[in-house]
Coordinates of C-alpha atoms and ligand atoms in Angstrom, one line a residue:
Chain A
M26 CA 99.6 93.4 79.1
G27 CA 100.5 95.5 76.0
G28 CA 100.2 92.6 73.6
R29 CA 102.7 90.5 75.5
S30 CA 101.7 87.0 75.0
L31 CA 100.7 84.8 77.9
K32 CA 102.6 81.8 79.1
P33 CA 100.7 78.6 78.7
H34 CA 101.2 77.8 82.4
Y35 CA 101.5 79.8 85.6
D36 CA 102.2 78.8 89.2
A37 CA 99.1 80.9 90.1
I38 CA 96.3 82.7 88.3
V39 CA 94.4 85.4 90.2
I40 CA 90.9 86.3 89.2
G41 CA 90.4 90.0 89.7
C42 CA 92.7 93.0 89.8
G43 CA 91.2 94.7 92.9
M44 CA 92.9 95.2 96.2
A45 CA 92.8 91.5 97.2
G46 CA 93.9 90.2 93.8
L47 CA 96.8 92.6 93.5
A48 CA 98.0 92.0 97.1
A49 CA 97.8 88.2 96.5
G50 CA 99.7 88.6 93.2
I51 CA 102.5 90.6 94.8
R52 CA 103.0 88.1 97.5
M53 CA 103.3 85.1 95.2
A54 CA 105.4 86.9 92.6
M55 CA 107.7 88.2 95.3
F56 CA 108.7 84.6 96.0
D57 CA 109.3 83.7 92.4
R58 CA 106.0 82.2 91.6
T59 CA 104.8 82.9 88.0
V60 CA 101.6 84.8 88.5
L61 CA 98.9 86.1 86.1
V62 CA 96.2 88.4 87.3
V63 CA 93.2 88.4 85.0
E64 CA 90.7 91.3 85.1
S65 CA 87.5 91.7 83.1
H66 CA 87.4 95.5 83.5
N67 CA 89.9 97.8 81.7
A68 CA 90.8 99.5 85.0
P69 CA 92.4 98.0 88.1
G70 CA 91.0 98.6 91.5
G71 CA 87.7 96.7 91.5
L72 CA 85.2 98.1 94.0
N73 CA 87.6 100.8 94.8
S74 CA 88.8 102.1 91.5
F75 CA 88.9 105.5 89.9
Y76 CA 87.6 107.1 86.8
A77 CA 87.4 110.4 84.9
L78 CA 84.3 112.1 83.8
E79 CA 84.3 115.3 81.8
G80 CA 87.9 115.8 82.6
R81 CA 87.5 115.3 86.4
K82 CA 89.0 112.5 88.4
Y83 CA 86.7 110.6 90.7
D84 CA 87.3 107.8 93.2
V85 CA 84.7 105.1 92.9
G86 CA 84.4 104.3 96.6
L87 CA 87.0 105.7 98.8
H88 CA 85.8 107.6 101.8
A89 CA 88.5 106.5 104.2
V90 CA 91.3 104.1 104.4
T91 CA 90.7 102.5 107.7
N92 CA 93.3 101.1 110.2
Y93 CA 95.3 104.3 110.2
V94 CA 98.0 104.3 112.8
P95 CA 100.7 107.0 113.2
P96 CA 104.3 106.3 112.2
G97 CA 106.0 104.1 114.8
A98 CA 103.0 102.0 115.7
K99 CA 103.5 98.3 115.9
G100 CA 101.7 95.1 115.1
T101 CA 98.5 96.6 113.6
P102 CA 97.0 95.5 110.3
L103 CA 98.4 98.5 108.4
I104 CA 101.9 97.7 109.6
K105 CA 101.6 94.0 108.7
L106 CA 100.3 94.9 105.3
L107 CA 103.2 97.3 104.5
R108 CA 105.7 94.7 105.7
Q109 CA 104.1 91.8 103.8
L110 CA 104.0 93.8 100.5
R111 CA 107.4 95.5 101.2
L112 CA 105.8 98.9 100.7
R113 CA 107.0 102.0 102.5
R114 CA 104.5 104.0 104.5
E115 CA 105.2 107.0 102.2
D116 CA 104.1 105.0 99.2
L117 CA 100.5 105.2 100.5
D118 CA 100.6 108.9 101.5
L119 CA 98.1 108.3 104.3
C120 CA 96.9 111.6 105.7
P121 CA 94.8 111.4 108.9
Q122 CA 91.2 112.6 109.3
R123 CA 90.2 115.8 110.9
G124 CA 87.4 114.2 113.0
S125 CA 84.2 112.2 112.4
R126 CA 80.8 111.8 114.1
V127 CA 77.9 109.5 114.5
A128 CA 74.7 111.6 114.4
F129 CA 71.4 110.2 115.7
P130 CA 68.3 112.2 116.6
G131 CA 69.4 114.5 119.4
V132 CA 72.7 112.7 120.2
D133 CA 76.1 112.9 118.6
L134 CA 79.2 110.8 119.2
H135 CA 82.5 112.4 118.0
F136 CA 85.5 110.3 117.2
D137 CA 88.9 110.8 115.9
N138 CA 92.0 108.7 115.2
G139 CA 93.0 106.9 118.4
F140 CA 90.3 106.2 121.0
A141 CA 90.3 109.2 123.3
S142 CA 87.5 111.4 121.7
L143 CA 85.1 108.5 121.4
G144 CA 85.6 107.6 125.1
E145 CA 85.0 111.2 126.1
S146 CA 82.0 111.5 123.9
V147 CA 80.3 108.4 125.2
A148 CA 81.1 109.5 128.8
S149 CA 79.3 112.8 128.2
A150 CA 76.4 111.6 126.1
F151 CA 75.8 108.3 128.0
P152 CA 77.2 108.8 131.5
E153 CA 75.2 105.8 132.9
E154 CA 76.7 103.5 130.2
I155 CA 80.4 104.5 130.5
D156 CA 81.4 101.5 132.7
G157 CA 79.7 99.1 130.4
F158 CA 81.3 100.8 127.4
R159 CA 84.8 100.5 129.0
A160 CA 84.1 96.8 129.8
L161 CA 83.0 96.3 126.2
R162 CA 86.2 97.9 124.9
A163 CA 88.3 95.7 127.2
H164 CA 86.4 92.6 126.0
V165 CA 87.1 93.6 122.4
A166 CA 90.8 94.2 123.1
A167 CA 91.1 90.7 124.7
C168 CA 89.4 88.9 121.8
D169 CA 91.3 87.0 119.1
P170 CA 89.1 87.5 116.0
F171 CA 91.3 85.0 114.1
D172 CA 90.6 82.1 116.4
A173 CA 88.8 79.8 113.9
S174 CA 87.7 77.5 116.7
A175 CA 85.7 80.2 118.4
P176 CA 81.9 80.0 117.9
V177 CA 80.3 82.6 115.6
L178 CA 78.5 85.1 117.8
S179 CA 76.2 88.0 117.1
A180 CA 77.8 91.4 117.8
R181 CA 74.4 92.7 119.1
E182 CA 74.2 89.9 121.5
V183 CA 77.7 90.4 122.9
M184 CA 77.2 94.2 123.1
G185 CA 74.0 93.5 125.0
R186 CA 76.0 91.9 127.8
F187 CA 77.8 95.3 128.4
L188 CA 75.4 98.0 127.2
R189 CA 71.8 98.6 128.3
S190 CA 71.0 101.5 125.9
P191 CA 69.7 100.3 122.5
L192 CA 70.5 103.8 121.3
L193 CA 74.2 103.6 122.2
T194 CA 74.4 100.1 120.8
D195 CA 72.9 101.3 117.5
M196 CA 75.2 104.3 117.4
L197 CA 78.3 102.2 117.8
L198 CA 77.0 99.7 115.3
C199 CA 76.2 102.3 112.6
P200 CA 79.8 103.0 111.4
V201 CA 80.8 99.3 111.9
L202 CA 77.9 98.0 109.8
Y203 CA 78.3 100.6 107.1
Y204 CA 82.0 100.0 106.8
G205 CA 81.9 96.3 106.6
S206 CA 78.8 94.2 107.3
A207 CA 77.5 91.9 104.7
R208 CA 74.6 91.0 107.1
E209 CA 71.5 92.9 107.8
N210 CA 71.2 94.7 111.1
D211 CA 74.1 92.8 112.7
I212 CA 77.6 91.5 112.2
D213 CA 79.5 88.5 113.4
F214 CA 81.3 89.3 116.6
D215 CA 84.8 88.5 115.2
Q216 CA 84.2 90.9 112.3
F217 CA 82.9 93.5 114.8
V218 CA 86.2 93.2 116.7
I219 CA 88.3 93.7 113.6
L220 CA 86.2 96.7 112.5
W221 CA 86.0 98.2 116.0
R222 CA 89.8 98.3 116.0
S223 CA 90.1 99.5 112.5
L224 CA 87.6 102.4 112.9
F225 CA 87.8 103.4 116.6
E226 CA 91.1 102.3 118.1
E227 CA 93.0 103.0 114.9
G228 CA 91.2 105.4 112.4
F229 CA 90.8 107.0 109.0
A230 CA 93.2 108.4 106.5
R231 CA 93.2 109.2 102.8
P232 CA 96.0 109.7 100.3
H233 CA 96.0 113.2 98.9
E234 CA 95.3 112.0 95.4
G235 CA 92.8 109.4 96.5
V236 CA 92.7 105.7 95.9
R237 CA 94.8 105.8 92.7
V238 CA 97.8 106.3 94.9
I239 CA 97.2 102.9 96.5
I240 CA 96.4 101.2 93.3
R241 CA 99.5 102.7 91.6
A242 CA 101.7 101.6 94.5
L243 CA 100.3 98.0 94.2
L244 CA 100.7 98.0 90.4
K245 CA 104.3 99.2 90.7
R246 CA 105.2 96.6 93.2
F247 CA 103.5 93.9 91.2
R248 CA 105.5 94.9 88.1
E249 CA 108.8 95.0 90.1
V250 CA 108.4 91.4 91.3
G251 CA 107.6 90.2 87.8
G252 CA 103.8 89.7 87.9
E253 CA 101.8 89.7 84.7
R254 CA 98.4 91.2 84.2
K255 CA 95.7 90.6 81.5
M256 CA 93.1 93.4 81.6
K257 CA 89.8 93.8 79.9
C258 CA 89.5 90.1 79.4
G259 CA 87.6 88.2 82.1
V260 CA 87.7 84.6 83.0
R261 CA 84.9 82.8 81.2
R262 CA 85.2 79.3 82.6
L263 CA 87.1 77.2 85.0
H264 CA 87.6 73.7 83.7
S265 CA 88.0 70.9 86.1
E266 CA 88.6 67.2 86.5
G267 CA 87.6 65.6 89.7
A268 CA 88.7 67.8 92.6
R269 CA 91.1 70.0 90.5
V270 CA 90.7 73.0 88.3
T271 CA 92.7 72.1 85.3
A272 CA 92.4 75.1 83.0
V273 CA 91.3 78.7 83.0
E274 CA 89.5 79.8 79.9
L275 CA 89.5 83.5 79.2
E276 CA 86.9 85.6 77.4
D277 CA 89.1 85.9 74.3
G278 CA 89.2 82.2 74.0
T279 CA 92.7 81.7 75.3
T280 CA 93.2 78.8 77.7
V281 CA 95.9 78.9 80.4
T282 CA 96.7 76.4 83.1
A283 CA 97.9 77.0 86.6
D284 CA 98.8 75.0 89.7
A285 CA 96.6 77.2 91.9
V286 CA 93.8 79.6 91.1
L287 CA 92.8 82.4 93.6
S288 CA 89.5 84.1 92.9
T289 CA 88.5 87.4 94.3
A290 CA 85.2 87.5 92.2
G291 CA 83.1 86.2 95.1
A292 CA 82.0 82.7 96.2
L293 CA 78.9 82.2 94.1
E294 CA 80.4 84.2 91.3
T295 CA 83.3 81.9 91.2
E296 CA 81.1 78.8 91.4
A297 CA 79.3 80.1 88.4
L298 CA 82.5 80.1 86.4
C299 CA 83.0 76.4 87.0
A300 CA 82.3 74.4 83.9
A301 CA 81.1 71.3 85.8
P302 CA 78.4 72.7 88.0
D303 CA 78.2 71.4 91.5
P304 CA 74.9 69.6 91.7
A305 CA 74.5 71.0 95.2
A306 CA 75.1 74.6 94.0
R307 CA 72.6 74.4 91.1
S308 CA 69.8 75.1 93.5
P309 CA 71.8 77.4 95.8
A310 CA 70.9 77.1 99.4
P311 CA 69.4 80.4 100.7
E312 CA 72.3 82.5 101.8
S313 CA 70.8 83.2 105.2
G314 CA 70.2 86.8 104.4
R315 CA 69.9 89.3 101.6
R316 CA 72.8 91.0 99.9
L317 CA 73.3 94.7 100.6
S318 CA 74.2 97.4 98.2
F319 CA 74.3 101.2 98.1
V320 CA 73.8 104.3 96.1
E321 CA 76.3 107.1 96.3
T322 CA 76.0 110.7 95.3
I323 CA 79.1 112.7 94.5
T324 CA 78.9 116.5 94.4
V325 CA 81.8 118.6 93.2
L326 CA 81.9 122.0 94.9
D327 CA 83.7 125.2 93.8
A328 CA 85.0 125.7 97.4
P329 CA 86.4 123.6 100.2
P330 CA 83.5 122.2 102.3
A331 CA 85.2 123.7 105.4
D332 CA 84.8 127.2 103.9
L333 CA 81.1 126.5 103.5
G334 CA 80.6 125.3 107.0
A335 CA 81.4 121.5 107.0
E336 CA 84.6 120.7 108.8
E337 CA 84.3 117.0 109.7
T338 CA 85.6 114.1 107.7
I339 CA 82.9 111.4 107.9
I340 CA 79.4 111.6 109.4
F341 CA 77.4 108.5 109.9
F342 CA 73.7 109.6 110.3
N343 CA 70.4 108.0 111.2
D344 CA 67.1 109.9 111.7
S345 CA 65.0 107.1 113.1
E346 CA 64.4 105.7 116.6
R347 CA 66.1 102.5 115.6
F348 CA 68.9 102.1 113.1
H349 CA 67.9 100.0 110.1
Y350 CA 70.8 98.4 108.3
E351 CA 68.8 96.3 105.8
R352 CA 67.8 96.1 102.2
P353 CA 65.2 98.8 101.7
E354 CA 61.7 98.2 100.5
A355 CA 62.3 101.1 98.1
L356 CA 65.0 102.2 95.7
V357 CA 66.9 104.0 98.4
D358 CA 66.6 104.2 102.2
P359 CA 67.4 107.9 103.0
R360 CA 66.9 107.5 106.7
S361 CA 70.5 106.7 107.4
G362 CA 73.8 106.9 105.5
V363 CA 77.3 108.1 105.4
I364 CA 78.6 111.5 104.5
C365 CA 82.2 112.0 103.5
F366 CA 84.1 115.3 102.8
P367 CA 87.3 114.0 101.3
N368 CA 88.8 117.5 101.7
N369 CA 88.7 117.2 105.4
Y370 CA 91.9 115.2 105.9
D371 CA 95.1 116.7 107.1
Y372 CA 97.0 117.0 103.9
G373 CA 99.6 119.3 105.4
D374 CA 100.4 122.1 102.9
R375 CA 98.5 120.4 100.1
S376 CA 94.8 120.7 99.4
L377 CA 92.3 119.3 96.9
D378 CA 91.6 121.4 93.8
E379 CA 87.9 121.3 94.3
G380 CA 85.5 120.5 97.1
F381 CA 83.8 117.1 97.3
F382 CA 80.7 116.0 99.2
R383 CA 79.7 112.4 99.0
V384 CA 76.7 110.6 100.5
T385 CA 76.2 106.8 100.6
A386 CA 72.9 105.1 101.5
L387 CA 71.4 101.6 101.4
A388 CA 69.7 100.7 98.2
D389 CA 67.7 97.8 96.7
Y390 CA 69.4 96.2 93.7
D391 CA 66.3 94.5 92.4
R392 CA 64.3 97.7 92.2
W393 CA 67.1 99.5 90.4
A394 CA 67.7 96.6 88.0
A395 CA 64.0 96.4 87.1
L396 CA 64.0 100.0 85.7
G397 CA 64.1 100.7 82.0
S398 CA 66.8 103.1 81.0
D399 CA 64.6 106.2 81.0
A400 CA 63.2 105.4 84.4
Y401 CA 66.6 104.6 85.7
R402 CA 67.9 108.0 84.7
A403 CA 64.8 109.7 86.1
E404 CA 65.1 107.9 89.4
K405 CA 68.7 108.9 89.7
E406 CA 67.8 112.5 89.1
A407 CA 65.0 112.3 91.7
W408 CA 67.0 110.5 94.4
Y409 CA 70.1 112.7 94.1
P410 CA 68.6 115.7 95.8
R411 CA 66.5 113.7 98.2
L412 CA 69.5 111.9 99.6
Q413 CA 71.5 115.1 99.8
E414 CA 68.7 116.8 101.6
S415 CA 68.4 113.9 104.0
A416 CA 72.1 113.9 104.8
L417 CA 72.4 117.7 105.2
R418 CA 70.0 117.6 108.1
F419 CA 73.0 116.3 110.0
V420 CA 75.5 118.9 108.9
P421 CA 74.2 122.0 110.6
G422 CA 76.8 124.3 109.1
L423 CA 75.9 123.5 105.5
G424 CA 72.5 124.1 103.9
M425 CA 71.0 122.7 100.7
D426 CA 71.0 126.2 99.1
T427 CA 74.7 126.7 99.8
V428 CA 75.5 123.3 98.2
R429 CA 73.4 124.1 95.2
A430 CA 75.0 127.5 94.7
H431 CA 78.5 126.0 94.8
T432 CA 77.9 122.8 92.8
R433 CA 80.1 122.4 89.8
A434 CA 79.4 118.8 88.8
I435 CA 77.6 115.8 90.1
D436 CA 77.7 112.1 89.7
M437 CA 75.7 109.2 91.2
F438 CA 76.0 105.5 91.2
T439 CA 73.6 102.7 92.0
P440 CA 73.8 99.0 92.8
C441 CA 73.6 98.4 89.0
T442 CA 76.8 100.4 88.6
V443 CA 78.6 98.3 91.1
K444 CA 77.3 95.1 89.4
R445 CA 78.4 96.3 86.0
F446 CA 81.9 97.2 87.0
T447 CA 82.7 94.4 89.5
R448 CA 80.2 91.7 88.5
H449 CA 79.4 91.1 92.2
I450 CA 75.9 89.5 92.4
E451 CA 73.3 92.1 93.0
G452 CA 76.0 94.8 93.3
A453 CA 76.7 93.6 96.8
V454 CA 79.5 95.7 98.0
Y455 CA 80.4 93.4 100.9
G456 CA 79.5 90.2 99.0
S457 CA 77.6 87.3 100.4
P458 CA 76.4 87.3 104.0
R459 CA 78.1 83.9 104.2
K460 CA 81.8 84.1 104.4
H461 CA 84.4 81.4 103.7
R462 CA 87.1 82.1 106.3
D463 CA 89.6 79.4 105.3
G464 CA 89.3 80.4 101.6
T465 CA 88.9 76.8 100.5
T466 CA 86.4 75.6 97.8
R467 CA 85.3 72.2 96.6
F468 CA 88.4 72.1 94.4
D469 CA 91.8 71.4 95.9
N470 CA 93.6 74.1 94.0
L471 CA 90.9 76.8 93.8
F472 CA 90.8 79.4 96.7
L473 CA 88.8 82.5 97.5
A474 CA 90.3 85.8 98.6
G475 CA 88.8 89.2 99.1
T476 CA 85.1 90.0 99.5
D477 CA 83.7 86.5 100.3
Q478 CA 86.7 85.2 102.3
G479 CA 85.9 87.5 105.2
F480 CA 87.9 90.7 105.5
L481 CA 86.3 93.8 104.0
G482 CA 87.3 97.3 103.0
I483 CA 90.5 98.3 101.3
T484 CA 92.8 97.2 104.1
G485 CA 90.8 94.1 104.8
A486 CA 90.8 93.0 101.1
M487 CA 94.6 93.4 100.8
L488 CA 95.2 91.4 104.0
S489 CA 92.8 88.8 102.7
G490 CA 94.8 88.5 99.5
I491 CA 98.0 88.3 101.5
S492 CA 96.9 85.7 103.9
M493 CA 95.3 83.4 101.3
A494 CA 98.4 83.6 99.1
N495 CA 100.6 82.8 102.2
R496 CA 98.4 80.0 103.4
H497 CA 97.4 78.2 100.2
V498 CA 100.3 78.9 97.9
L499 CA 103.5 80.0 99.6
S500 CA 103.3 77.8 102.7
R501 CA 102.9 74.7 100.5
G502 CA 106.4 74.9 99.3
Chain B
M10 CA 130.4 80.2 106.9
T11 CA 130.8 81.0 110.6
K12 CA 127.9 81.3 113.1
E13 CA 128.5 85.0 113.3
E14 CA 128.2 85.3 109.5
C15 CA 125.1 83.3 109.6
K16 CA 123.6 85.6 112.2
Q17 CA 124.4 88.5 109.9
V18 CA 122.5 86.9 107.0
V19 CA 119.5 86.4 109.2
L20 CA 119.7 90.0 110.5
E21 CA 119.9 91.3 106.9
I22 CA 116.7 89.4 106.1
I23 CA 114.9 90.7 109.1
E24 CA 116.0 94.2 108.2
E25 CA 114.5 93.7 104.8
I26 CA 111.2 92.4 105.9
A27 CA 110.8 94.6 108.9
P28 CA 112.6 97.9 108.1
D29 CA 110.6 99.6 110.9
E30 CA 112.3 97.5 113.6
D31 CA 115.5 98.6 115.4
L32 CA 118.0 95.8 115.3
E33 CA 120.7 97.4 117.4
G34 CA 121.6 95.6 120.6
L35 CA 119.6 92.4 120.2
S36 CA 120.4 89.7 122.7
H37 CA 121.4 86.6 120.7
D38 CA 120.0 84.1 123.2
V39 CA 116.6 85.6 123.6
R40 CA 113.6 84.8 121.4
L41 CA 113.4 87.3 118.5
R42 CA 109.7 87.5 119.0
D43 CA 110.3 88.8 122.6
Q44 CA 112.5 91.5 121.4
L45 CA 111.0 92.5 118.1
D46 CA 107.5 92.8 116.8
L47 CA 107.5 89.8 114.5
D48 CA 104.5 87.5 114.0
S49 CA 104.0 84.3 112.1
M50 CA 103.7 86.1 108.8
D51 CA 107.1 87.6 109.3
F52 CA 108.6 84.2 110.2
L53 CA 107.1 82.8 107.0
D54 CA 109.0 85.6 105.2
I55 CA 112.3 84.7 106.9
V56 CA 111.9 81.1 105.7
M57 CA 111.0 82.2 102.2
E58 CA 113.8 84.6 101.9
L59 CA 116.2 81.9 103.1
R60 CA 114.9 79.7 100.2
K61 CA 114.9 82.5 97.6
K62 CA 118.2 84.1 98.4
H63 CA 120.2 81.2 99.7
G64 CA 118.5 78.0 98.5
I65 CA 117.9 76.8 102.1
E66 CA 114.8 74.8 102.9
V67 CA 113.3 75.0 106.4
P68 CA 110.5 72.5 106.8
E69 CA 107.6 73.7 108.9
E70 CA 108.4 71.4 111.8
D71 CA 111.7 73.2 112.1
Y72 CA 110.3 76.7 112.4
P73 CA 110.9 76.7 116.2
K74 CA 114.6 76.4 115.5
L75 CA 114.6 80.0 114.2
A76 CA 113.4 81.4 117.6
S77 CA 116.6 83.3 118.6
L78 CA 119.7 84.4 116.7
D79 CA 121.7 81.8 118.5
S80 CA 119.4 79.0 117.6
C81 CA 119.2 80.3 114.0
A82 CA 123.0 80.1 113.8
E83 CA 123.0 76.7 115.4
Y84 CA 120.5 75.3 112.9
L85 CA 121.3 77.3 109.7
T86 CA 125.1 77.4 109.6
P87 CA 125.4 73.7 108.7
K88 CA 122.7 74.2 106.1
F89 CA 124.6 77.2 104.6
N90 CA 127.8 75.2 104.5
A91 CA 126.1 72.2 102.9
V92 CA 124.6 74.4 100.2
K93 CA 128.0 75.9 99.6
A94 CA 129.7 72.6 99.4
G95 CA 127.1 71.3 97.0
A96 CA 127.4 74.3 94.7
Ligands
FAD614 C1 80.8 102.9 97.0 C2 81.9 102.2 97.8 C3 82.5 102.8 98.8 C4 83.5 102.2 99.5 N1 84.2 102.9 100.4 C5 85.2 102.3 101.1 C6 86.0 103.0 102.0 O1 85.8 104.2 102.2 N2 87.0 102.4 102.7 C7 87.2 101.1 102.5 O2 88.2 100.6 103.1 N3 86.5 100.3 101.7 C8 85.5 100.9 101.0 N4 84.7 100.2 100.1 C9 84.9 98.7 100.1 C10 86.2 98.3 99.3 O3 86.2 99.0 98.1 C11 86.1 96.8 99.0 O4 85.8 96.1 100.2 C12 87.4 96.3 98.4 O5 87.8 97.1 97.4 C13 87.2 94.8 97.9 O6 88.3 94.4 97.2 P1 88.3 93.0 96.6 O7 89.6 92.9 95.9 O8 88.0 91.9 97.6 O9 87.1 92.9 95.5 P2 86.9 93.7 94.2 O10 87.4 95.0 94.3 O11 85.5 93.5 93.8 O12 87.8 92.8 93.1 C14 87.3 91.8 92.4 C15 87.7 92.0 90.9 O13 87.4 90.8 90.2 C16 87.0 91.2 88.9 N5 86.2 90.1 88.3 C17 85.0 89.6 88.7 N6 84.7 88.6 87.9 C18 85.7 88.4 87.1 C19 86.0 87.4 86.0 N7 85.1 86.4 85.7 N8 87.1 87.5 85.3 C20 88.1 88.5 85.7 N9 87.9 89.4 86.6 C21 86.7 89.3 87.3 C22 86.1 92.4 89.1 O14 86.0 93.2 88.0 C23 86.9 93.2 90.2 O15 87.9 94.0 89.7 C24 83.8 100.8 99.3 C25 83.1 100.2 98.3 C26 82.2 100.8 97.5 C27 81.5 100.1 96.3

């Protein structure tokens, strides 16, 4: 950065300065590999970055850092991550949630960090299912989601062996799918196991100053170990000869070479950068499912949400008989979604300067992308209150009038925003429904990490970067 | 280098990669994995730190030789001494 010139050759080049790219870069640079991280956007963070608008700081995505465990816990993904990156727990300033809820018509499931409240909540709302629920939990605990030889199963099918109630099944799936399924209405069982643990057995936290704390910690570490970054200059092409990527051409025309290239841009996105197109990829096989994206509304309030009647951290809501996690036949599907009040974490004696109220819902990229700029603006304006209104039905303490009276500023993003800032095809937040678990590609020295490798979310993306760097670069001597 | 010194080096590396572990009172003849919360990622780091800090190469087929402090000392002490002699 800062005009420093690039070396002609690196041990490894990483495409993308998001969570996965930075984590991979740190690992490789830590062990004396020369590493260049290349990012097309001017800001680091990717799908979970931050920005300022009219003097106010916003997080792009962050509702919750999953996988929260209290100090002293052992062997969980968060602990592994800290160790592998040699970060201190304090560096991430993780403050635990106050309590969350899954809200369906007439039934609520409450959950908190650690499992106890969810268990109690299921026992009281679904007494006839509690044995099945406990057996499901035991089954999840016994599974090894990293066993590559295990067959890929549908989570719904496996849950069906333990639970009779489609309502309970939908209620448990709602947070799991929203926080990490690239597939419509279901998720692979191994991913379900990872997410179940990260949401229900472990839990939610947030740094007091939001995602920038995590990004800053990663950047600092990356600098300390000698990594280099090139920002605001994407990779234009990957040149290859036979089964090897031989050169990386940047958008400013520079060409650099590397022994290994790790891409966090996505599988098809990366294929599209390859100068010699794969004949098989030219007419891409259907991806066995449509890509999913979201809209999000952000409302800045002049008071903490708790003072206005909303004390919970995250609420996953659905108003219909069945839960539909699918690409909507409309711009937005307001029937279900996720509400987040970032103020409602336990920040100790600190608090946020303003109140925040965020709502996420499924959206259709094609419909948003087809709008002209006036229509796009008009639709945003129309959907903002509709989505808020839909969500507030599930926050009994907080009415639309109160929110209106206390609103200081608003923002909203659509699948087009996600596409613009991260280049993910169709603004797909969780990437392609098809994952590439081993991270390999048709080139011997090009590997995938992050979104399309398999693990999702902030913690998942970092672990993906770490494990792909370990496996494909560091273990190879 | 003595075997005791070699164990000390290994302990220093473990302390660096797993600062949340308590290394007091470890049995030297029991597998580290059975006494500490170390997984394969951590063992990879032990190997990489040995290379980075001390120029010692541990091929993958020899990873099992790092199981306990005693076996580490047995396996690594000659390597340390060979590196020293070569330097
Ligand atoms: C609205 C929203 C809310 C979310 N909320 C949460 C949450 O509460 N908790 C949670 O854990 N997760 C959340 N996520 C998901 C989480 O942000 C992602 O799973 C994670 O950040 C993915 O990281 P990644 O590094 O794999 O991919 P990305 O962040 O997409 O990183 C890829 C990077 O590659 C860059 N790139 C692409 N093409 C090129 C090119 N040709 N050259 C150079 N650079 C390129 C992109 O600009 C991008 O920066 C949310 C996501 C969104 C969008």
